[in-house]
Short mmCIF file of N, CA and C in Angstrom, two decimals:
data_model
loop_
_atom_site.label_atom_id
_atom_site.label_comp_id
_atom_site.label_asym_id
_atom_site.label_seq_id
_atom_site.Cartn_x
_atom_site.Cartn_y
_atom_site.Cartn_z
N UNK A 207 132.43 133.82 71.02
CA UNK A 207 131.41 132.93 70.53
C UNK A 207 131.41 131.61 71.30
N UNK A 208 132.60 131.12 71.62
CA UNK A 208 132.73 129.88 72.36
C UNK A 208 132.14 130.02 73.76
N UNK A 209 132.29 131.20 74.32
CA UNK A 209 131.74 131.46 75.64
C UNK A 209 130.21 131.40 75.62
N UNK A 210 129.58 131.94 74.60
CA UNK A 210 128.13 131.93 74.46
C UNK A 210 127.63 130.50 74.29
N UNK A 211 128.32 129.70 73.50
CA UNK A 211 127.94 128.30 73.29
C UNK A 211 128.04 127.54 74.61
N UNK A 212 129.07 127.79 75.39
CA UNK A 212 129.23 127.14 76.69
C UNK A 212 128.10 127.50 77.64
N UNK A 213 127.73 128.76 77.68
CA UNK A 213 126.64 129.20 78.55
C UNK A 213 125.32 128.56 78.09
N UNK A 214 125.08 128.49 76.80
CA UNK A 214 123.85 127.89 76.28
C UNK A 214 123.81 126.40 76.62
N UNK A 215 124.94 125.69 76.47
CA UNK A 215 124.99 124.26 76.79
C UNK A 215 124.70 124.04 78.28
N UNK A 216 125.33 124.83 79.15
CA UNK A 216 125.09 124.71 80.58
C UNK A 216 123.62 125.01 80.90
N UNK A 217 123.07 126.03 80.27
CA UNK A 217 121.67 126.40 80.50
C UNK A 217 120.73 125.28 80.03
N UNK A 218 121.02 124.68 78.88
CA UNK A 218 120.17 123.59 78.37
C UNK A 218 120.26 122.39 79.31
N UNK A 219 121.45 122.03 79.75
CA UNK A 219 121.60 120.90 80.68
C UNK A 219 120.87 121.19 81.98
N UNK A 220 121.00 122.39 82.51
CA UNK A 220 120.35 122.77 83.76
C UNK A 220 118.83 122.68 83.62
N UNK A 221 118.28 123.27 82.56
CA UNK A 221 116.83 123.28 82.37
C UNK A 221 116.31 121.86 82.17
N UNK A 222 117.03 121.05 81.36
CA UNK A 222 116.61 119.66 81.14
C UNK A 222 116.62 118.88 82.45
N UNK A 223 117.68 119.02 83.25
CA UNK A 223 117.77 118.31 84.52
C UNK A 223 116.69 118.79 85.50
N UNK A 224 116.46 120.09 85.55
CA UNK A 224 115.44 120.63 86.46
C UNK A 224 114.05 120.13 86.08
N UNK A 225 113.73 120.13 84.80
CA UNK A 225 112.44 119.62 84.35
C UNK A 225 112.33 118.12 84.65
N UNK A 226 113.43 117.40 84.47
CA UNK A 226 113.44 115.97 84.75
C UNK A 226 113.19 115.71 86.24
N UNK A 227 113.79 116.51 87.10
CA UNK A 227 113.56 116.36 88.55
C UNK A 227 112.10 116.65 88.87
N UNK A 228 111.57 117.69 88.31
CA UNK A 228 110.19 118.08 88.60
C UNK A 228 109.20 117.02 88.11
N UNK A 229 109.46 116.43 86.95
CA UNK A 229 108.53 115.43 86.39
C UNK A 229 108.68 114.05 87.01
N UNK A 230 109.79 113.79 87.70
CA UNK A 230 110.00 112.48 88.32
C UNK A 230 109.13 112.35 89.56
N UNK A 231 108.55 111.18 89.73
CA UNK A 231 107.73 110.91 90.90
C UNK A 231 108.60 111.00 92.15
N UNK A 232 108.07 111.55 93.22
CA UNK A 232 108.88 111.77 94.42
C UNK A 232 109.31 110.47 95.07
N UNK A 233 108.60 109.37 94.81
CA UNK A 233 108.97 108.08 95.39
C UNK A 233 110.09 107.39 94.58
N UNK A 234 110.36 107.88 93.38
CA UNK A 234 111.37 107.25 92.54
C UNK A 234 112.73 107.94 92.61
N UNK A 235 112.82 109.09 93.23
CA UNK A 235 114.12 109.76 93.31
C UNK A 235 115.05 108.99 94.24
N UNK A 236 116.32 109.00 93.91
CA UNK A 236 117.31 108.29 94.72
C UNK A 236 118.16 109.30 95.48
N UNK A 237 118.75 108.85 96.54
CA UNK A 237 119.66 109.70 97.31
C UNK A 237 118.93 110.58 98.30
N UNK A 238 118.45 111.72 97.84
CA UNK A 238 117.76 112.67 98.71
C UNK A 238 116.35 112.91 98.16
N UNK A 239 115.57 113.66 98.89
CA UNK A 239 114.19 113.89 98.48
C UNK A 239 114.12 114.77 97.23
N UNK A 240 112.99 114.77 96.62
CA UNK A 240 112.77 115.55 95.40
C UNK A 240 112.96 117.04 95.66
N UNK A 241 112.44 117.52 96.78
CA UNK A 241 112.59 118.93 97.12
C UNK A 241 114.06 119.30 97.28
N UNK A 242 114.82 118.42 97.93
CA UNK A 242 116.26 118.67 98.11
C UNK A 242 116.98 118.69 96.76
N UNK A 243 116.57 117.81 95.83
CA UNK A 243 117.19 117.82 94.50
C UNK A 243 116.91 119.14 93.78
N UNK A 244 115.73 119.66 93.92
CA UNK A 244 115.40 120.94 93.27
C UNK A 244 116.24 122.06 93.86
N UNK A 245 116.42 122.05 95.18
CA UNK A 245 117.25 123.08 95.83
C UNK A 245 118.69 122.98 95.36
N UNK A 246 119.22 121.74 95.29
CA UNK A 246 120.60 121.54 94.81
C UNK A 246 120.72 122.04 93.38
N UNK A 247 119.71 121.77 92.56
CA UNK A 247 119.75 122.20 91.15
C UNK A 247 119.78 123.73 91.04
N UNK A 248 119.05 124.41 91.92
CA UNK A 248 119.01 125.88 91.84
C UNK A 248 120.30 126.49 92.38
N UNK A 249 120.83 125.91 93.47
CA UNK A 249 122.03 126.47 94.08
C UNK A 249 123.28 126.18 93.24
N UNK A 250 123.40 124.95 92.75
CA UNK A 250 124.55 124.55 91.94
C UNK A 250 124.06 124.05 90.58
N UNK A 251 123.81 124.92 89.64
CA UNK A 251 123.15 124.53 88.39
C UNK A 251 123.87 123.41 87.62
N UNK A 252 125.09 123.57 87.24
CA UNK A 252 125.77 122.56 86.44
C UNK A 252 126.12 121.34 87.28
N UNK A 253 126.68 121.55 88.47
CA UNK A 253 127.04 120.43 89.34
C UNK A 253 125.79 119.69 89.81
N UNK A 254 124.73 120.42 90.12
CA UNK A 254 123.47 119.79 90.52
C UNK A 254 122.90 118.93 89.41
N UNK A 255 122.97 119.40 88.16
CA UNK A 255 122.46 118.63 87.03
C UNK A 255 123.27 117.35 86.85
N UNK A 256 124.60 117.46 86.95
CA UNK A 256 125.46 116.28 86.81
C UNK A 256 125.18 115.29 87.94
N UNK A 257 125.08 115.79 89.18
CA UNK A 257 124.78 114.91 90.31
C UNK A 257 123.41 114.24 90.14
N UNK A 258 122.45 115.00 89.62
CA UNK A 258 121.12 114.41 89.40
C UNK A 258 121.20 113.24 88.41
N UNK A 259 121.90 113.45 87.29
CA UNK A 259 121.97 112.39 86.29
C UNK A 259 122.75 111.17 86.80
N UNK A 260 123.72 111.38 87.70
CA UNK A 260 124.52 110.26 88.19
C UNK A 260 123.86 109.59 89.39
N UNK A 261 123.41 110.35 90.37
CA UNK A 261 122.97 109.77 91.64
C UNK A 261 121.45 109.83 91.90
N UNK A 262 120.76 110.75 91.32
CA UNK A 262 119.37 110.95 91.72
C UNK A 262 118.33 110.39 90.80
N UNK A 263 118.67 110.26 89.54
CA UNK A 263 117.68 109.82 88.56
C UNK A 263 117.34 108.34 88.75
N UNK A 264 116.07 107.97 88.58
CA UNK A 264 115.69 106.56 88.72
C UNK A 264 116.37 105.71 87.65
N UNK A 265 116.58 104.43 87.98
CA UNK A 265 117.20 103.51 87.03
C UNK A 265 116.25 103.15 85.91
N UNK A 266 116.79 102.90 84.73
CA UNK A 266 116.01 102.38 83.61
C UNK A 266 114.85 103.27 83.21
N UNK A 267 113.89 102.61 82.59
CA UNK A 267 112.69 103.34 82.15
C UNK A 267 111.82 103.66 83.37
N UNK A 268 111.11 104.74 83.31
CA UNK A 268 110.17 104.99 84.39
C UNK A 268 109.07 103.93 84.36
N UNK A 269 108.78 103.41 85.53
CA UNK A 269 107.76 102.37 85.59
C UNK A 269 106.41 102.98 85.27
N UNK A 270 105.66 102.27 84.48
CA UNK A 270 104.33 102.76 84.10
C UNK A 270 103.39 102.58 85.28
N UNK A 271 102.75 103.64 85.63
CA UNK A 271 101.78 103.58 86.72
C UNK A 271 100.53 102.87 86.20
N UNK A 272 99.92 102.06 87.04
CA UNK A 272 98.68 101.45 86.59
C UNK A 272 97.61 102.53 86.42
N UNK A 273 97.04 102.56 85.27
CA UNK A 273 96.05 103.57 84.96
C UNK A 273 94.68 103.04 85.37
N UNK A 274 94.05 103.74 86.25
CA UNK A 274 92.71 103.35 86.66
C UNK A 274 91.74 104.13 85.81
N UNK A 275 91.09 103.44 84.96
CA UNK A 275 90.16 104.10 84.06
C UNK A 275 88.85 104.34 84.77
N UNK A 276 88.41 105.55 84.70
CA UNK A 276 87.13 105.90 85.27
C UNK A 276 86.06 105.64 84.22
N UNK A 277 84.94 105.12 84.64
CA UNK A 277 83.86 104.89 83.68
C UNK A 277 83.43 106.19 83.02
N UNK A 278 83.09 106.07 81.75
CA UNK A 278 82.71 107.28 81.03
C UNK A 278 81.23 107.60 81.19
N UNK A 279 80.44 106.60 81.45
CA UNK A 279 79.00 106.82 81.61
C UNK A 279 78.54 106.12 82.89
N UNK A 280 77.46 106.57 83.50
CA UNK A 280 77.00 105.94 84.74
C UNK A 280 76.69 104.46 84.59
N UNK A 281 76.18 104.07 83.43
CA UNK A 281 75.84 102.66 83.27
C UNK A 281 77.07 101.78 83.06
N UNK A 282 78.26 102.36 82.95
CA UNK A 282 79.50 101.59 82.88
C UNK A 282 80.15 101.42 84.24
N UNK A 283 79.66 102.15 85.23
CA UNK A 283 80.24 102.12 86.57
C UNK A 283 79.60 101.00 87.39
N UNK A 284 80.38 99.99 87.80
CA UNK A 284 79.80 98.88 88.56
C UNK A 284 79.21 99.33 89.90
N UNK A 285 79.83 100.29 90.56
CA UNK A 285 79.32 100.78 91.83
C UNK A 285 77.95 101.45 91.64
N UNK A 286 77.82 102.23 90.59
CA UNK A 286 76.54 102.88 90.29
C UNK A 286 75.47 101.84 90.02
N UNK A 287 75.81 100.81 89.26
CA UNK A 287 74.83 99.76 88.95
C UNK A 287 74.41 99.00 90.20
N UNK A 288 75.38 98.73 91.10
CA UNK A 288 75.06 98.06 92.35
C UNK A 288 74.09 98.92 93.18
N UNK A 289 74.40 100.20 93.28
CA UNK A 289 73.53 101.11 94.04
C UNK A 289 72.15 101.22 93.39
N UNK A 290 72.12 101.23 92.07
CA UNK A 290 70.86 101.32 91.36
C UNK A 290 70.00 100.08 91.64
N UNK A 291 70.61 98.90 91.61
CA UNK A 291 69.90 97.66 91.90
C UNK A 291 69.38 97.66 93.34
N UNK A 292 70.20 98.12 94.27
CA UNK A 292 69.78 98.18 95.67
C UNK A 292 68.60 99.13 95.84
N UNK A 293 68.67 100.29 95.21
CA UNK A 293 67.57 101.25 95.29
C UNK A 293 66.30 100.68 94.67
N UNK A 294 66.46 99.97 93.54
CA UNK A 294 65.30 99.36 92.89
C UNK A 294 64.65 98.32 93.79
N UNK A 295 65.45 97.49 94.43
CA UNK A 295 64.91 96.48 95.34
C UNK A 295 64.22 97.12 96.54
N UNK A 296 64.85 98.15 97.11
CA UNK A 296 64.24 98.84 98.26
C UNK A 296 62.91 99.48 97.87
N UNK A 297 62.84 100.08 96.68
CA UNK A 297 61.61 100.70 96.22
C UNK A 297 60.53 99.65 96.00
N UNK A 298 60.90 98.51 95.42
CA UNK A 298 59.93 97.44 95.20
C UNK A 298 59.41 96.91 96.54
N UNK A 299 60.30 96.76 97.51
CA UNK A 299 59.89 96.30 98.84
C UNK A 299 58.96 97.31 99.51
N UNK A 300 59.28 98.60 99.39
CA UNK A 300 58.42 99.64 99.95
C UNK A 300 57.03 99.61 99.30
N UNK A 301 57.01 99.47 97.98
CA UNK A 301 55.72 99.40 97.27
C UNK A 301 54.92 98.18 97.72
N UNK A 302 55.59 97.06 97.88
CA UNK A 302 54.91 95.84 98.31
C UNK A 302 54.33 96.01 99.71
N UNK A 303 55.11 96.61 100.61
CA UNK A 303 54.63 96.83 101.98
C UNK A 303 53.45 97.80 102.01
N UNK A 304 53.50 98.85 101.20
CA UNK A 304 52.39 99.80 101.14
C UNK A 304 51.13 99.11 100.63
N UNK A 305 51.27 98.25 99.63
CA UNK A 305 50.11 97.54 99.09
C UNK A 305 49.54 96.59 100.14
N UNK A 306 50.40 95.87 100.84
CA UNK A 306 49.92 94.96 101.88
C UNK A 306 49.21 95.73 103.00
N UNK A 307 49.77 96.88 103.36
CA UNK A 307 49.16 97.69 104.41
C UNK A 307 47.79 98.20 103.97
N UNK A 308 47.70 98.64 102.71
CA UNK A 308 46.42 99.12 102.19
C UNK A 308 45.40 97.98 102.15
N UNK A 309 45.84 96.79 101.74
CA UNK A 309 44.94 95.63 101.72
C UNK A 309 44.47 95.28 103.12
N UNK A 310 45.38 95.32 104.08
CA UNK A 310 45.03 95.01 105.46
C UNK A 310 44.02 96.02 106.01
N UNK A 311 44.25 97.30 105.74
CA UNK A 311 43.33 98.33 106.20
C UNK A 311 41.97 98.18 105.55
N UNK A 312 41.95 97.81 104.26
CA UNK A 312 40.68 97.61 103.57
C UNK A 312 39.92 96.43 104.17
N UNK A 313 40.62 95.36 104.50
CA UNK A 313 39.97 94.19 105.11
C UNK A 313 39.47 94.52 106.51
N UNK A 314 40.24 95.30 107.27
CA UNK A 314 39.79 95.70 108.61
C UNK A 314 38.54 96.56 108.52
N UNK A 315 38.49 97.48 107.56
CA UNK A 315 37.30 98.30 107.38
C UNK A 315 36.11 97.45 106.96
N UNK A 316 36.36 96.49 106.09
CA UNK A 316 35.30 95.60 105.62
C UNK A 316 34.75 94.78 106.76
N UNK A 317 35.64 94.27 107.62
CA UNK A 317 35.19 93.48 108.76
C UNK A 317 34.50 94.36 109.80
N UNK A 318 34.93 95.59 109.95
CA UNK A 318 34.33 96.50 110.91
C UNK A 318 32.95 96.96 110.48
N UNK A 319 32.69 97.09 109.19
CA UNK A 319 31.40 97.54 108.68
C UNK A 319 30.41 96.40 108.50
N UNK A 320 30.86 95.19 108.42
CA UNK A 320 30.02 94.04 108.11
C UNK A 320 29.26 93.57 109.34
N UNK A 321 27.94 93.49 109.26
CA UNK A 321 27.18 92.93 110.40
C UNK A 321 27.39 91.43 110.46
N UNK A 322 27.64 90.93 111.67
CA UNK A 322 27.94 89.51 111.81
C UNK A 322 26.72 88.67 112.14
N UNK A 323 25.72 89.22 112.77
CA UNK A 323 24.58 88.41 113.18
C UNK A 323 23.27 88.84 112.50
N UNK A 324 23.40 89.71 111.50
CA UNK A 324 22.22 90.11 110.77
C UNK A 324 21.43 91.20 111.46
N UNK A 325 21.90 91.74 112.57
CA UNK A 325 21.16 92.78 113.28
C UNK A 325 21.46 94.15 112.73
N UNK A 326 22.45 94.23 111.86
CA UNK A 326 22.80 95.53 111.32
C UNK A 326 23.87 96.23 112.12
N UNK A 327 24.26 95.62 113.21
CA UNK A 327 25.30 96.22 114.03
C UNK A 327 26.57 95.39 113.90
N UNK A 328 27.72 96.03 113.91
CA UNK A 328 28.95 95.26 113.81
C UNK A 328 29.16 94.40 115.03
N UNK A 329 29.75 93.26 114.80
CA UNK A 329 30.03 92.32 115.88
C UNK A 329 31.23 92.84 116.66
N UNK A 330 31.10 92.92 118.00
CA UNK A 330 32.20 93.44 118.79
C UNK A 330 32.80 92.39 119.70
N UNK A 331 32.39 91.14 119.57
CA UNK A 331 32.95 90.01 120.32
C UNK A 331 32.93 90.24 121.82
N UNK A 332 31.93 90.88 122.36
CA UNK A 332 31.80 91.06 123.79
C UNK A 332 32.59 92.23 124.34
N UNK A 333 33.19 93.00 123.48
CA UNK A 333 33.96 94.15 123.95
C UNK A 333 33.08 95.38 123.92
N UNK A 334 33.32 96.25 124.87
CA UNK A 334 32.63 97.52 124.89
C UNK A 334 33.35 98.49 123.95
N UNK A 335 32.71 99.55 123.52
CA UNK A 335 33.34 100.47 122.58
C UNK A 335 34.65 101.05 123.08
N UNK A 336 34.89 101.21 124.36
CA UNK A 336 36.14 101.78 124.87
C UNK A 336 37.26 100.76 125.01
N UNK A 337 36.91 99.47 124.94
CA UNK A 337 37.93 98.42 125.13
C UNK A 337 38.79 98.29 123.87
N UNK A 338 40.03 97.87 124.10
CA UNK A 338 40.93 97.62 122.97
C UNK A 338 40.58 96.28 122.36
N UNK A 339 40.63 96.20 121.05
CA UNK A 339 40.35 94.94 120.37
C UNK A 339 41.60 94.07 120.41
N UNK A 340 41.38 92.77 120.32
CA UNK A 340 42.52 91.85 120.34
C UNK A 340 43.35 91.94 119.06
N UNK A 341 42.73 92.29 117.96
CA UNK A 341 43.46 92.35 116.70
C UNK A 341 44.34 93.59 116.59
N UNK A 342 44.07 94.61 117.42
CA UNK A 342 44.88 95.81 117.37
C UNK A 342 46.12 95.61 118.23
N UNK A 343 47.27 96.08 117.77
CA UNK A 343 48.48 95.95 118.58
C UNK A 343 48.43 96.89 119.79
N UNK A 344 49.09 96.46 120.82
CA UNK A 344 49.19 97.28 122.03
C UNK A 344 50.00 98.53 121.70
N UNK A 345 49.48 99.74 121.97
CA UNK A 345 50.24 100.95 121.62
C UNK A 345 51.53 101.08 122.38
N UNK A 346 51.68 100.36 123.49
CA UNK A 346 52.90 100.45 124.29
C UNK A 346 53.87 99.33 123.97
N UNK A 347 53.51 98.48 123.03
CA UNK A 347 54.38 97.36 122.66
C UNK A 347 55.54 97.89 121.83
N UNK A 348 56.76 97.66 122.31
CA UNK A 348 57.93 98.20 121.62
C UNK A 348 58.40 97.30 120.50
N UNK A 349 57.88 96.09 120.38
CA UNK A 349 58.31 95.21 119.29
C UNK A 349 57.87 95.75 117.94
N UNK A 350 56.79 96.50 117.90
CA UNK A 350 56.29 97.06 116.65
C UNK A 350 57.12 98.25 116.19
N UNK A 351 57.89 98.85 117.08
CA UNK A 351 58.63 100.08 116.77
C UNK A 351 60.06 99.78 116.38
N UNK A 352 60.27 99.19 115.27
CA UNK A 352 61.64 98.89 114.82
C UNK A 352 61.91 99.55 113.52
#
């Protein structure tokens, strides 16, 4: 009976030490690496457990890792809100530019259709129909292509 109790005590110490090695952060182990401690524990069960408790286990309480809480909802995430605000501003700017472009095109059409001297013909400022107008940008101008 005493032999069975001894085997159970050794087995409990071995299992407790092995679980403790596995649960310990690899940066907190002392002496040798975590993998080496696991190998020592398997090869020398009782001696490995004793060596772990004396030389390998971290001092004191395990340090609490800083817990980085992830936002639970998108509206709690500051990065999401920043991106949302940026997208909203970009969309507003795009809408504003489209409106300005539409207004400009409407004014150009209005000026193109409007007779300037009462003859019923649009004023062409001395340009022939094939000539480029001064108000139109040069198609080869690269400043417009940004």
